[in-house]
Amino acid sequence: MTNFIKLFSGIGIVSLIFMSCQDTNTKKITENDTQAPKYVFLFIGDGMGISHVKLTEAYLHSLTQDKPGFEALSFDTLPITGISTTHANNRLITGSAAAGTAISTGYKTNIGRIGKSPDKTEKYESIAYKFQDQGYKIGIVSSVSINHATPAAFYANQDSRKYYYSIGLDLIDSDFDFFGGGGFHKADSLADKNLYALAEKAGYQIYRETINPDTLNVGEKVMLVNPILGSDAEMPYAIDRAHEGGYSLADITKAGIQQLMNDQGFFMMVEGGKIDWASHENDAATIVHEMTDFDLAVQQALNFYLEHPDECLIIVTSDHETGGLSLGNASGGYDTDFAMLKKQRMSYYRSRKISIDKSFDKSMIEDIYGIDDLSDWELSMLALAKHPQDNPDYHMDYGAYHPYLKTCNKILNLRSGVGFTNWDHTAEPVPVYAIGNSQMLFSGSYDNTDIPKKIMEACGFDY
Amino acid sequence: MTNFIKLFSGIGIVSLIFMSCQDTNTKKITENDTQAPKYVFLFIGDGMGISHVKLTEAYLHSLTQDKPGFEALSFDTLPITGISTTHANNRLITGSAAAGTAISTGYKTNIGRIGKSPDKTEKYESIAYKFQDQGYKIGIVSSVSINHATPAAFYANQDSRKYYYSIGLDLIDSDFDFFGGGGFHKADSLADKNLYALAEKAGYQIYRETINPDTLNVGEKVMLVNPILGSDAEMPYAIDRAHEGGYSLADITKAGIQQLMNDQGFFMMVEGGKIDWASHENDAATIVHEMTDFDLAVQQALNFYLEHPDECLIIVTSDHETGGLSLGNASGGYDTDFAMLKKQRMSYYRSRKISIDKSFDKSMIEDIYGIDDLSDWELSMLALAKHPQDNPDYHMDYGAYHPYLKTCNKILNLRSGVGFTNWDHTAEPVPVYAIGNSQMLFSGSYDNTDIPKKIMEACGFDY
């Protein structure tokens, strides 16, 4: 009987046949739907896997409902879903530079490159410039610094994501219409070459104090910088906004839409950049707040869609998963209690910042995570974290983070039912959500390099 | 500026609007595509998350290619993908009985129930009976016992999945046309009530020895039992088939298609049941072999589709994720080497079976997992596993499994780059893949209870 298996074991052949079927089916369906969208939104949740979406939804549901379930994020109700692979040219687990380049240009490249080929000899053109060539206005928004890898991939061509100054110069040269969110990282690392001053000289109106976005001068080139920035020129975590102040990602997105609105159309990329940061820190409560904040930004586009339903294309996706996040862990087994994440009062990042001079004892987990009934096992984990060098699993347990504070955070994660496998990115696929003109192109499984090609196809641009 | 956030913070309202949009869009597209499918396949990879699919693809790719990438499983090339939640009525992390009932009947129920309401008072009707009522032939295939939770959900109504004998009687009463794969679990637990004998008496032709499936008598009711069964009447793991013998899931699926083929149509459910078992055991190499075996079974349906492209609907999904599997872990960070999984010579399950009388030393990890260069850290993990009662993280590290063998297995997982967070199921969403008539119904995010409703809609049945 094993003979007939051999007959059909040519996975490659069957796959090819179905890839052909896919093309045919997609084309047939999109014949009804060939009008190019005038307003194109691309949202990128940095580090956002499918589990990040569902953890947030389970958390939101748990705040108001006793029965298990999920309260859908707005983008998780869009009619089309796809699944995208994310690997880099030289590593299965990608980074934001290579993944950003894949999504912005359609090319695989090596870890760290921004809009350049693996060997650095070739520049890859971002779809943002293709839109600009066609008369669309362009907006780039990120909750991390505006010359960070993901936003940079849409306007810069540099050998390394670390060349913040050169990336900043590429931003200024882009002549794009709106930049919003974080500021320039290492803005003035070279004494007389302050990036803000150079941007202003190039015609950008720069807002660095809190303003009413209705006063933005439509028609000019604008850079709307969050008035509160962290040490890497990033916006504070959403969970800390009450303490830290500043805009939300939705505030910036709404201001950007106002600034970009025009009859020729616009292309806008909005990155929720700190989903990734909180995921690196395996900080589940901070993740769900970042995710909710990201969704509120997407809602600005969805509100716009309702006013322009025949002229929009909205894509929501991610550059890679971070953390190996799961809804469940070996400590809880089949049990979860995500509502417990609400007890956490601030991000791990902020707890680190404000605790520098404090002694590390049990009061910390009570203050920050609301836990006052530690089990013997939890107490033993905290005791070990005070002498982390005695822990043979140091890297597995603490990563590059503060052992004691990280253990406090981990105890809440474990109790609530969140699991993590990694302090870094993973090669998990990421979800794609779509609505609008030619939305059907985004169904199925594909690679992240296909995303800009699909956007170009939807818009009728040559690729 | 925070005012305009308040205006749009009604996530529920926006979601509702887009759910309406979704209905409209879906209907518009499926107007082209209203012919009811005559041949309906539902494949369920038990425990299969999106990461299981991608791990297998990355592994297959790594066997022949140096560059990072994924070799698509055949079902991952289907044109439509969806994302399904899986929670039970009374627990966010579901089990196979409640999830099977959701997929077979469209109703949420409590953990453990088979086709019955949470309070046990109401029977829910499986779609398999709806197909039977419409004159379709019915086939049920599973690699685990045929009265296990997932297959049972398609023909039985019992308060508990543990009522194997009663479930077996429901199978016999179903009058379905083909059962294949595992045998009856606890077939003769009640002396004079042997389920095989009862099935034979009820008209089933039962094959328990190796046969040529071409000799099956088409037209009769058939039960094709794998000639080699484990202690729970399950088929052996694919990775162990060379040692253990027996059919593959594809063999059984092909035989089932032959048996069911007729002009009135058929409905066939095929479960890859041991993806879940290997995931409970956090046994990555065994998972990728089970996944490949499952895909070969799906390919039987895809081959059939190519001969009947206008008359089929093929759905591939899962009942829940198991293991919190990720492509990456904290030990490897950004590095993976999935090709290393090829070194594993047998399942953890088989290693446990054959090692009962052996001493547990380093030779075991060399023999079974091909690792002969243990690091100090790995040696310390193995040393601890010989005295597991000294390990405060006993449950986290070993679950309910053999500490030493499980640690050997874990060392290979960690080296290859696989991560796990749980010995149990998780509440991760699962993927849905579709091709065929009304395939568009399966795009988007939805709940597992929607799957049978979509199948019914595709077939024009009342629900």
CSV table of C-alpha atoms in Angstrom, one decimal, chain B residues 149-411:
chain,number,residue,atom,x,y,z
B,149,ALA,CA,-13.1,12.9,21.1
B,150,THR,CA,-12.6,14.5,17.7
B,151,PRO,CA,-14.1,11.7,15.5
B,152,ALA,CA,-16.8,11.1,18.1
B,153,ALA,CA,-18.0,14.6,17.8
B,154,PHE,CA,-19.1,13.8,14.3
B,155,TYR,CA,-21.4,10.9,15.2
B,156,ALA,CA,-21.9,10.7,19.0
B,157,ASN,CA,-23.9,12.5,21.7
B,158,GLN,CA,-22.5,11.7,25.1
B,159,ASP,CA,-22.0,13.6,28.4
B,160,SER,CA,-18.3,12.7,28.5
B,161,ARG,CA,-15.6,11.8,26.0
B,162,LYS,CA,-14.6,9.1,28.4
B,163,TYR,CA,-17.7,7.0,27.7
B,164,TYR,CA,-15.8,5.1,25.0
B,165,TYR,CA,-18.3,2.2,24.9
B,166,SER,CA,-21.3,4.4,24.5
B,167,ILE,CA,-19.5,6.5,21.9
B,168,GLY,CA,-18.7,3.2,20.1
B,169,LEU,CA,-22.4,2.3,20.1
B,170,ASP,CA,-23.2,5.7,18.7
B,171,LEU,CA,-20.7,5.0,15.9
B,172,ILE,CA,-22.4,1.7,15.1
B,173,ASP,CA,-25.8,3.4,15.1
B,174,SER,CA,-24.6,6.2,12.8
B,175,ASP,CA,-24.8,3.9,9.7
B,176,PHE,CA,-22.0,6.0,8.2
B,177,ASP,CA,-20.2,4.5,5.3
B,178,PHE,CA,-16.6,4.5,6.2
B,179,PHE,CA,-14.6,4.6,9.4
B,180,GLY,CA,-10.8,4.4,9.1
B,181,GLY,CA,-7.6,4.7,11.1
B,182,GLY,CA,-7.4,3.8,14.7
B,183,GLY,CA,-9.6,1.1,16.3
B,184,PHE,CA,-12.0,1.1,19.2
B,185,HIS,CA,-10.4,2.3,22.4
B,186,LYS,CA,-11.5,0.0,25.2
B,187,ALA,CA,-13.2,-2.1,22.6
B,188,ASP,CA,-14.0,-4.9,25.0
B,189,SER,CA,-14.0,-3.3,28.4
B,190,LEU,CA,-17.3,-4.9,29.0
B,191,ALA,CA,-16.9,-8.6,28.6
B,192,ASP,CA,-19.7,-9.6,26.3
B,193,LYS,CA,-19.9,-6.2,24.6
B,194,ASN,CA,-17.1,-6.2,22.2
B,195,LEU,CA,-17.5,-3.2,19.9
B,196,TYR,CA,-15.9,-4.8,16.9
B,197,ALA,CA,-18.4,-7.8,17.2
B,198,LEU,CA,-21.3,-5.4,17.6
B,199,ALA,CA,-20.2,-3.3,14.6
B,200,GLU,CA,-19.9,-6.5,12.5
B,201,LYS,CA,-23.3,-7.6,13.5
B,202,ALA,CA,-24.6,-4.2,12.4
B,203,GLY,CA,-23.3,-4.7,8.9
B,204,TYR,CA,-19.8,-3.2,9.1
B,205,GLN,CA,-17.1,-5.0,7.1
B,206,ILE,CA,-14.1,-4.7,9.4
B,207,TYR,CA,-10.6,-5.0,8.2
B,208,ARG,CA,-8.0,-5.3,11.0
B,209,GLU,CA,-5.2,-7.1,9.1
B,210,THR,CA,-3.1,-5.5,6.4
B,211,ILE,CA,-5.0,-5.5,3.1
B,212,ASN,CA,-4.8,-4.0,-0.3
B,213,PRO,CA,-7.4,-1.2,-0.1
B,214,ASP,CA,-8.3,-1.8,-3.7
B,215,THR,CA,-10.1,-5.0,-2.5
B,216,LEU,CA,-12.5,-3.0,-0.3
B,217,ASN,CA,-16.0,-3.8,-1.3
B,218,VAL,CA,-17.4,-0.5,-2.5
B,219,GLY,CA,-21.0,-0.2,-1.4
B,220,GLU,CA,-20.8,-1.8,1.9
B,221,LYS,CA,-20.2,-0.1,5.3
B,222,VAL,CA,-16.5,-0.5,6.1
B,223,MET,CA,-14.2,0.0,9.0
B,224,LEU,CA,-10.6,0.0,8.0
B,225,VAL,CA,-8.5,-0.4,11.2
B,226,ASN,CA,-4.8,0.1,11.1
B,227,PRO,CA,-3.2,-3.4,11.6
B,228,ILE,CA,-0.8,-1.9,14.2
B,229,LEU,CA,-2.3,-0.1,17.2
B,230,GLY,CA,-1.0,1.4,20.3
B,231,SER,CA,-2.4,0.9,23.8
B,232,ASP,CA,-5.1,3.5,23.2
B,233,ALA,CA,-6.0,1.9,19.8
B,234,GLU,CA,-4.2,4.7,18.0
B,235,MET,CA,-2.0,4.4,14.9
B,236,PRO,CA,1.8,4.7,15.6
B,237,TYR,CA,3.6,8.0,15.1
B,238,ALA,CA,4.7,8.6,11.6
B,239,ILE,CA,8.3,8.9,12.8
B,240,ASP,CA,8.1,5.4,14.2
B,241,ARG,CA,6.3,3.8,11.2
B,242,ALA,CA,9.4,2.2,9.8
B,243,HIS,CA,9.8,0.3,13.2
B,244,GLU,CA,6.1,-0.2,14.0
B,245,GLY,CA,4.5,-0.7,10.6
B,246,GLY,CA,0.9,0.0,9.5
B,247,TYR,CA,-0.7,2.4,7.1
B,248,SER,CA,-0.2,6.1,6.8
B,249,LEU,CA,-3.1,8.6,7.2
B,250,ALA,CA,-2.9,9.2,3.5
B,251,ASP,CA,-3.3,5.4,2.9
B,252,ILE,CA,-6.5,5.4,4.9
B,253,THR,CA,-7.7,8.7,3.4
B,254,LYS,CA,-7.2,7.3,-0.2
B,255,ALA,CA,-9.1,4.1,0.7
B,256,GLY,CA,-11.9,6.2,2.2
B,257,ILE,CA,-12.3,8.3,-0.9
B,258,GLN,CA,-12.5,5.1,-3.0
B,259,GLN,CA,-15.1,3.7,-0.7
B,260,LEU,CA,-17.2,6.8,-0.5
B,261,MET,CA,-17.1,7.9,-4.2
B,262,ASN,CA,-20.6,8.1,-5.6
B,263,ASP,CA,-22.7,10.4,-7.7
B,264,GLN,CA,-24.7,11.7,-4.7
B,265,GLY,CA,-21.6,13.1,-3.1
B,266,PHE,CA,-19.8,12.5,0.2
B,267,PHE,CA,-18.6,14.3,3.4
B,268,MET,CA,-15.4,13.1,4.8
B,269,MET,CA,-13.7,14.2,8.1
B,270,VAL,CA,-10.0,13.3,8.5
B,271,GLU,CA,-8.2,13.9,11.8
B,272,GLY,CA,-4.5,14.0,12.2
B,273,GLY,CA,-4.9,13.2,15.9
B,274,LYS,CA,-1.4,12.7,17.0
B,275,ILE,CA,0.0,16.1,16.1
B,276,ASP,CA,-1.7,16.9,19.5
B,277,TRP,CA,-0.1,14.0,21.3
B,278,ALA,CA,3.4,14.9,20.1
B,279,SER,CA,2.8,18.5,21.0
B,280,HIS,CA,1.7,17.5,24.6
B,281,GLU,CA,5.0,15.7,24.8
B,282,ASN,CA,6.8,18.8,23.4
B,283,ASP,CA,8.4,16.5,20.9
B,284,ALA,CA,9.3,18.7,17.9
B,285,ALA,CA,10.7,16.1,15.5
B,286,THR,CA,7.7,13.9,16.0
B,287,ILE,CA,5.5,16.9,15.4
B,288,VAL,CA,7.0,17.7,12.0
B,289,HIS,CA,6.7,14.0,10.9
B,290,GLU,CA,3.0,14.0,12.0
B,291,MET,CA,2.4,17.2,10.2
B,292,THR,CA,4.0,15.9,7.0
B,293,ASP,CA,1.9,12.8,7.3
B,294,PHE,CA,-1.2,14.9,7.7
B,295,ASP,CA,-0.4,17.0,4.7
B,296,LEU,CA,0.0,13.8,2.6
B,297,ALA,CA,-3.5,12.9,3.6
B,298,VAL,CA,-4.7,16.4,2.6
B,299,GLN,CA,-3.0,15.8,-0.8
B,300,GLN,CA,-5.3,12.9,-1.4
B,301,ALA,CA,-8.2,15.3,-1.3
B,302,LEU,CA,-6.3,17.9,-3.4
B,303,ASN,CA,-5.6,15.3,-6.0
B,304,PHE,CA,-9.3,14.5,-6.0
B,305,TYR,CA,-10.1,18.2,-6.3
B,306,LEU,CA,-8.0,18.4,-9.5
B,307,GLU,CA,-10.3,15.8,-11.0
B,308,HIS,CA,-13.5,17.5,-9.7
B,309,PRO,CA,-12.6,21.2,-9.5
B,310,ASP,CA,-16.2,22.5,-9.7
B,311,GLU,CA,-17.7,20.0,-7.2
B,312,CYS,CA,-15.4,20.1,-4.1
B,313,LEU,CA,-15.0,22.1,-1.0
B,314,ILE,CA,-11.9,21.3,1.1
B,315,ILE,CA,-11.4,22.8,4.5
B,316,VAL,CA,-8.2,22.2,6.6
B,317,THR,CA,-8.2,23.5,10.2
B,318,SER,CA,-7.5,22.5,13.8
B,319,ASP,CA,-9.4,22.1,17.0
B,320,HIS,CA,-6.8,24.0,19.1
B,321,GLU,CA,-3.2,24.6,19.4
B,322,THR,CA,-1.1,22.4,21.7
B,323,GLY,CA,2.2,23.2,23.3
B,324,GLY,CA,2.6,27.0,22.8
B,325,LEU,CA,5.0,26.1,20.0
B,326,SER,CA,7.3,28.7,18.6
B,327,LEU,CA,10.0,29.0,15.9
B,328,GLY,CA,12.7,30.3,18.2
B,329,ASN,CA,13.6,30.1,21.9
B,330,ALA,CA,15.6,32.0,24.5
B,331,SER,CA,18.5,29.6,24.3
B,332,GLY,CA,19.1,30.1,20.6
B,333,GLY,CA,17.9,33.8,20.5
B,334,TYR,CA,17.8,34.7,16.9
B,335,ASP,CA,19.3,31.5,15.7
B,336,THR,CA,17.5,28.3,14.5
B,337,ASP,CA,18.7,25.1,12.9
B,338,PHE,CA,15.6,23.0,12.3
B,339,ALA,CA,17.5,20.6,10.1
B,340,MET,CA,18.9,19.2,13.3
B,341,LEU,CA,15.5,17.7,14.1
B,342,LYS,CA,16.3,15.1,11.4
B,343,LYS,CA,18.8,13.6,13.9
B,344,GLN,CA,16.0,12.3,16.1
B,345,ARG,CA,15.5,8.6,15.4
B,346,MET,CA,12.2,7.9,17.1
B,347,SER,CA,9.4,9.6,19.0
B,348,TYR,CA,9.8,10.4,22.7
B,349,TYR,CA,6.9,8.0,23.2
B,350,ARG,CA,8.8,5.1,21.6
B,351,SER,CA,12.0,6.0,23.4
B,352,ARG,CA,10.0,5.7,26.6
B,353,LYS,CA,8.6,2.3,25.6
B,354,ILE,CA,12.0,0.8,24.6
B,355,SER,CA,14.0,2.3,27.4
B,356,ILE,CA,12.2,0.9,30.4
B,357,ASP,CA,14.9,-1.5,31.3
B,358,LYS,CA,17.8,0.7,30.4
B,359,SER,CA,20.1,2.8,32.6
B,360,PHE,CA,19.7,6.5,31.9
B,361,ASP,CA,23.0,7.9,30.8
B,362,LYS,CA,24.5,10.1,28.1
B,363,SER,CA,24.5,7.3,25.6
B,364,MET,CA,20.7,7.7,25.4
B,365,ILE,CA,20.9,11.2,24.0
B,366,GLU,CA,23.5,10.1,21.5
B,367,ASP,CA,21.6,7.0,20.4
B,368,ILE,CA,18.2,8.7,20.0
B,369,TYR,CA,18.9,12.3,19.3
B,370,GLY,CA,22.4,12.1,17.7
B,371,ILE,CA,24.0,14.5,20.2
B,372,ASP,CA,27.5,13.7,21.4
B,373,ASP,CA,28.9,17.1,22.3
B,374,LEU,CA,26.9,18.1,25.3
B,375,SER,CA,27.7,21.5,26.9
B,376,ASP,CA,28.2,22.0,30.6
B,377,TRP,CA,24.7,23.5,30.8
B,378,GLU,CA,23.1,20.6,29.0
B,379,LEU,CA,25.0,18.2,31.2
B,380,SER,CA,23.8,20.0,34.3
B,381,MET,CA,20.2,19.7,33.0
B,382,LEU,CA,20.6,16.0,32.5
B,383,ALA,CA,22.2,15.6,36.0
B,384,LEU,CA,19.3,17.4,37.6
B,385,ALA,CA,16.8,15.2,35.6
B,386,LYS,CA,18.4,12.2,37.3
B,387,HIS,CA,17.3,13.7,40.6
B,388,PRO,CA,14.1,15.5,39.4
B,389,GLN,CA,12.7,15.8,42.9
B,390,ASP,CA,15.5,18.4,43.6
B,391,ASN,CA,14.2,20.5,40.8
B,392,PRO,CA,11.9,23.3,42.0
B,393,ASP,CA,10.6,23.7,38.5
B,394,TYR,CA,9.7,20.0,38.1
B,395,HIS,CA,6.4,20.5,36.5
B,396,MET,CA,7.6,23.3,34.2
B,397,ASP,CA,10.6,21.3,33.1
B,398,TYR,CA,9.1,17.7,32.8
B,399,GLY,CA,5.4,18.0,32.9
B,400,ALA,CA,4.0,14.5,33.4
B,401,TYR,CA,6.8,12.9,31.4
B,402,HIS,CA,10.0,11.0,32.1
B,403,PRO,CA,12.4,13.6,33.4
B,404,TYR,CA,15.6,12.2,31.9
B,405,LEU,CA,14.2,11.3,28.5
B,406,LYS,CA,12.2,14.5,28.3
B,407,THR,CA,15.4,16.5,29.0
B,408,CYS,CA,17.2,14.7,26.2
B,409,ASN,CA,14.3,15.7,23.9
B,410,LYS,CA,14.4,19.2,25.2
B,411,ILE,CA,18.1,19.6,24.5
